[in-house]
Amino acid sequence: MTTRTTTGTSALKRLARGLLIGTAAALSFAGAALADGELNVFNWGEYINPEVLKAFEAETGIKVNLSTYSSNEEMLAKVQGGATGYDIVFPSVWMQDIMAKLDLLEKTDINQYEGFKNIDPNFLRAKSDPKGEYCLPYAWGTVGIVYNKKVLGKDITGWKDLLATVKEKGLKIGLLDDMREVISVGLILNGKSVNTTDPNDLAQAADTVIAMKPDVAAFSYDTRPMVMAGELAAAHAFVGAMIDVFANPELEGYVIPEEGATMYQEDICVLKTSPNKENAKKFLEFYTKPEIVALNIAQQTNGTANVPARTMTPPQIAQSQEINPPEDVMKRLQIFEDLGQAVRLYDRTWTKIKTAE
């Protein structure tokens, strides 16, 4: 996965700007005590609204430097490889657990801060941090299907509906170029856990995905423009695709498959090697503010663990069941866990899928 989202439409940008004006009025910039130093943020590409960082700088006087990565593995390699200067990172929950085992994360006691009351405890998902003593839930979303209504001639309900329709009409789809996400489609369609380590489950999942390959035009992270253009009928996609749906509601749709789906969640963590630990903790505290989280969501179209922020976002986001799924849909979602040495089974399964004719 290269990014969790992409640049928003002009309409969403206008909504974000409107939220920023309200946020700026709500924050007491004039009374903010200036703080010496910097904050070095290491995040996924395009995974935070730049206005959030500007608001933090304005309130605290702390200069923010942003660097980006394209995968959990890249981030971990840089941190372990001796890259110095990074203060905060945004690992997926399963990577947070790996980093905790490696003793890379600073205990922040963010759960003792007054703003932590805004956090839905259901999103304290890291096994290594069940109380939120180290990291702060940042954002989450689903991985579903974005589709072209005109090409398909209908709305779809899930993978089986989509596959039957494309076969009937001779259409093509796209899958993510992502080992665990693609294998998970096969696992979910066979009623299995996306964290299984049973070789038989993985063999069955591989057969399911290989059977789809005649209808798959590409394994790629960049299929959304192809769906918009009608070159593909549909594509496996992160919920950030809702940006396209909001811009073209008559043309496109996004569905969380009725068979089930995966979800992702990233948390904000302070590195043990952080040279600016106090500034890093101030950012975690800053990001418990509902108006700041809402400002971020207006541009990102992700879900949030910050309960008050959910009602402060633009109406089309607040009311979207794709971004804020109801409880019955949440029960169908699965989140990745650290597989340990069993990841080798997935590597072999992925090779089998990609090389199958």
Short mmCIF file of C-alpha atoms in Angstrom, two decimals, residues 85-283:
data_model
loop_
_atom_site.label_atom_id
_atom_site.label_comp_id
_atom_site.label_asym_id
_atom_site.label_seq_id
_atom_site.Cartn_x
_atom_site.Cartn_y
_atom_site.Cartn_z
CA GLY A 85 15.58 12.09 14.69
CA TYR A 86 12.09 10.66 14.22
CA ASP A 87 9.72 11.39 17.11
CA ILE A 88 6.35 9.90 16.21
CA VAL A 89 5.28 7.16 13.82
CA PHE A 90 1.90 5.82 12.69
CA PRO A 91 2.12 2.00 12.64
CA SER A 92 -0.76 -0.30 11.85
CA VAL A 93 -1.93 -2.10 14.97
CA TRP A 94 -0.15 -5.35 14.10
CA MET A 95 3.09 -3.46 13.46
CA GLN A 96 2.68 -1.63 16.75
CA ASP A 97 2.68 -5.02 18.46
CA ILE A 98 5.89 -5.98 16.65
CA MET A 99 7.52 -2.68 17.62
CA ALA A 100 6.47 -3.21 21.24
CA LYS A 101 8.16 -6.63 21.25
CA LEU A 102 11.29 -4.95 19.91
CA ASP A 103 11.12 -2.33 22.70
CA LEU A 104 10.98 0.55 20.22
CA LEU A 105 8.07 2.48 21.73
CA GLU A 106 7.99 5.04 24.55
CA LYS A 107 5.37 4.80 27.29
CA THR A 108 3.46 8.09 27.11
CA ASP A 109 0.61 7.54 29.59
CA ILE A 110 -1.63 9.28 27.05
CA ASN A 111 -4.54 7.38 28.64
CA GLN A 112 -4.12 9.58 31.73
CA TYR A 113 -4.65 12.78 29.73
CA GLU A 114 -8.09 14.37 30.07
CA GLY A 115 -8.76 14.30 26.32
CA PHE A 116 -8.39 10.50 26.23
CA LYS A 117 -11.99 10.29 27.46
CA ASN A 118 -12.99 11.02 23.85
CA ILE A 119 -11.53 7.71 22.64
CA ASP A 120 -13.84 4.75 22.01
CA PRO A 121 -12.21 1.89 24.01
CA ASN A 122 -13.18 -0.56 21.26
CA PHE A 123 -10.32 0.93 19.26
CA LEU A 124 -7.64 0.03 21.80
CA ARG A 125 -6.81 -2.88 19.52
CA ALA A 126 -3.07 -3.39 20.03
CA LYS A 127 -2.50 -6.51 22.10
CA SER A 128 0.63 -4.90 23.51
CA ASP A 129 -1.24 -1.77 24.64
CA PRO A 130 -4.77 -2.68 25.78
CA LYS A 131 -5.09 0.37 28.06
CA GLY A 132 -3.61 2.99 25.74
CA GLU A 133 -0.56 3.62 27.89
CA TYR A 134 1.73 3.94 24.89
CA CYS A 135 -0.08 4.99 21.72
CA LEU A 136 -3.16 6.94 20.65
CA PRO A 137 -5.68 5.55 18.11
CA TYR A 138 -5.34 7.66 14.96
CA ALA A 139 -7.53 6.51 12.09
CA TRP A 140 -9.15 3.43 10.71
CA GLY A 141 -11.00 2.28 7.62
CA THR A 142 -12.28 -0.64 5.62
CA VAL A 143 -11.02 -2.37 2.51
CA GLY A 144 -13.90 -2.96 0.12
CA ILE A 145 -14.91 -2.55 -3.51
CA VAL A 146 -15.20 0.68 -5.49
CA TYR A 147 -17.30 0.21 -8.61
CA ASN A 148 -18.63 1.95 -11.70
CA LYS A 149 -22.43 1.88 -11.59
CA LYS A 150 -22.85 2.60 -15.29
CA VAL A 151 -20.48 -0.13 -16.41
CA LEU A 152 -22.00 -2.73 -14.09
CA GLY A 153 -25.53 -1.43 -14.63
CA LYS A 154 -26.33 -1.91 -10.94
CA ASP A 155 -25.19 -1.51 -7.35
CA ILE A 156 -23.40 -4.55 -5.96
CA THR A 157 -23.56 -6.19 -2.54
CA GLY A 158 -20.23 -8.00 -2.35
CA TRP A 159 -17.64 -10.19 -4.03
CA LYS A 160 -19.96 -12.99 -5.16
CA ASP A 161 -22.40 -10.51 -6.69
CA LEU A 162 -19.56 -8.65 -8.41
CA LEU A 163 -17.89 -11.78 -9.79
CA ALA A 164 -21.16 -13.16 -11.14
CA THR A 165 -21.92 -9.83 -12.84
CA VAL A 166 -18.52 -9.39 -14.49
CA LYS A 167 -18.56 -12.97 -15.77
CA GLU A 168 -22.03 -12.51 -17.22
CA LYS A 169 -21.07 -9.24 -18.94
CA GLY A 170 -17.46 -10.01 -19.85
CA LEU A 171 -16.04 -7.19 -17.71
CA LYS A 172 -12.76 -6.77 -15.83
CA ILE A 173 -11.85 -5.86 -12.25
CA GLY A 174 -8.72 -4.89 -10.31
CA LEU A 175 -7.24 -6.31 -7.12
CA LEU A 176 -4.80 -4.61 -4.79
CA ASP A 177 -1.16 -5.56 -5.22
CA ASP A 178 -1.10 -6.50 -1.56
CA MET A 179 -0.33 -9.99 -0.31
CA ARG A 180 -2.48 -10.08 2.81
CA GLU A 181 -5.40 -8.10 1.41
CA VAL A 182 -5.75 -10.33 -1.66
CA ILE A 183 -5.30 -13.58 0.24
CA SER A 184 -7.89 -12.29 2.70
CA VAL A 185 -10.48 -12.05 -0.07
CA GLY A 186 -10.03 -15.79 -0.65
CA LEU A 187 -10.08 -16.53 3.07
CA ILE A 188 -13.22 -14.48 3.71
CA LEU A 189 -15.07 -16.03 0.77
CA ASN A 190 -14.38 -19.41 2.36
CA GLY A 191 -15.43 -18.31 5.84
CA LYS A 192 -11.92 -18.34 7.30
CA SER A 193 -9.97 -16.00 9.55
CA VAL A 194 -7.67 -13.51 7.81
CA ASN A 195 -5.06 -14.47 10.42
CA THR A 196 -5.22 -18.23 9.93
CA THR A 197 -1.99 -20.20 9.87
CA ASP A 198 -3.62 -23.41 8.63
CA PRO A 199 -1.99 -24.45 5.32
CA ASN A 200 -5.28 -25.98 4.15
CA ASP A 201 -7.12 -22.67 4.65
CA LEU A 202 -4.45 -20.85 2.65
CA ALA A 203 -4.48 -23.42 -0.16
CA GLN A 204 -8.26 -23.06 -0.44
CA ALA A 205 -7.95 -19.26 -0.46
CA ALA A 206 -5.33 -19.42 -3.20
CA ASP A 207 -7.60 -21.59 -5.34
CA THR A 208 -10.46 -19.10 -4.85
CA VAL A 209 -8.36 -16.11 -5.92
CA ILE A 210 -6.77 -17.99 -8.83
CA ALA A 211 -10.27 -18.80 -10.09
CA MET A 212 -10.90 -15.03 -10.18
CA LYS A 213 -7.81 -14.24 -12.24
CA PRO A 214 -9.43 -14.50 -15.72
CA ASP A 215 -11.59 -11.53 -14.67
CA VAL A 216 -8.70 -9.56 -13.11
CA ALA A 217 -7.02 -7.01 -15.38
CA ALA A 218 -4.47 -5.79 -12.84
CA PHE A 219 -3.01 -6.20 -9.37
CA SER A 220 -2.37 -2.57 -8.47
CA TYR A 221 -2.85 0.22 -5.94
CA ASP A 222 -3.69 2.60 -8.80
CA THR A 223 -6.92 1.19 -10.22
CA ARG A 224 -9.30 3.87 -8.97
CA PRO A 225 -8.81 6.14 -12.01
CA MET A 226 -9.48 3.10 -14.22
CA VAL A 227 -12.79 2.50 -12.46
CA MET A 228 -13.74 6.15 -12.86
CA ALA A 229 -12.89 6.02 -16.57
CA GLY A 230 -14.89 2.82 -17.07
CA GLU A 231 -11.83 0.78 -18.04
CA LEU A 232 -12.54 -1.46 -15.05
CA ALA A 233 -15.97 -2.34 -13.74
CA ALA A 234 -14.72 -2.38 -10.14
CA ALA A 235 -11.61 -2.59 -7.98
CA HIS A 236 -10.48 -3.76 -4.58
CA ALA A 237 -9.94 -0.49 -2.68
CA PHE A 238 -9.38 1.30 0.62
CA VAL A 239 -12.22 3.44 1.96
CA GLY A 240 -10.31 6.53 0.79
CA ALA A 241 -12.06 5.77 -2.51
CA MET A 242 -15.06 7.52 -0.96
CA ILE A 243 -13.41 10.73 -2.19
CA ASP A 244 -14.27 9.58 -5.72
CA VAL A 245 -17.77 8.50 -4.71
CA PHE A 246 -18.52 11.88 -3.09
CA ALA A 247 -17.34 13.61 -6.27
CA ASN A 248 -19.33 11.33 -8.64
CA PRO A 249 -22.22 9.76 -6.70
CA GLU A 250 -24.21 8.96 -9.82
CA LEU A 251 -21.24 7.18 -11.40
CA GLU A 252 -19.46 5.41 -8.57
CA GLY A 253 -20.17 3.46 -5.42
CA TYR A 254 -18.20 1.82 -2.62
CA VAL A 255 -19.37 -1.27 -0.79
CA ILE A 256 -18.16 -3.19 2.24
CA PRO A 257 -18.76 -6.73 0.93
CA GLU A 258 -21.64 -8.58 2.56
CA GLU A 259 -19.36 -11.62 2.92
CA GLY A 260 -17.08 -9.62 5.20
CA ALA A 261 -13.98 -7.46 4.79
CA THR A 262 -10.74 -6.38 6.37
CA MET A 263 -10.20 -3.17 8.27
CA TYR A 264 -7.03 -1.28 9.05
CA GLN A 265 -6.14 0.93 11.97
CA GLU A 266 -3.11 3.07 12.64
CA ASP A 267 -2.09 4.52 15.99
CA ILE A 268 0.22 7.43 16.85
CA CYS A 269 3.26 6.20 18.77
CA VAL A 270 6.32 7.92 20.24
CA LEU A 271 9.64 6.25 19.53
CA LYS A 272 11.90 5.40 22.44
CA THR A 273 14.72 7.08 20.51
CA SER A 274 12.72 10.30 20.03
CA PRO A 275 14.89 13.38 20.66
CA ASN A 276 11.77 15.49 21.35
CA LYS A 277 9.68 13.30 23.64
CA GLU A 278 7.84 16.13 25.39
CA ASN A 279 6.86 17.72 22.08
CA ALA A 280 5.76 14.31 20.81
CA LYS A 281 3.52 13.84 23.85
CA LYS A 282 2.07 17.31 23.28
CA PHE A 283 1.08 16.22 19.76
#
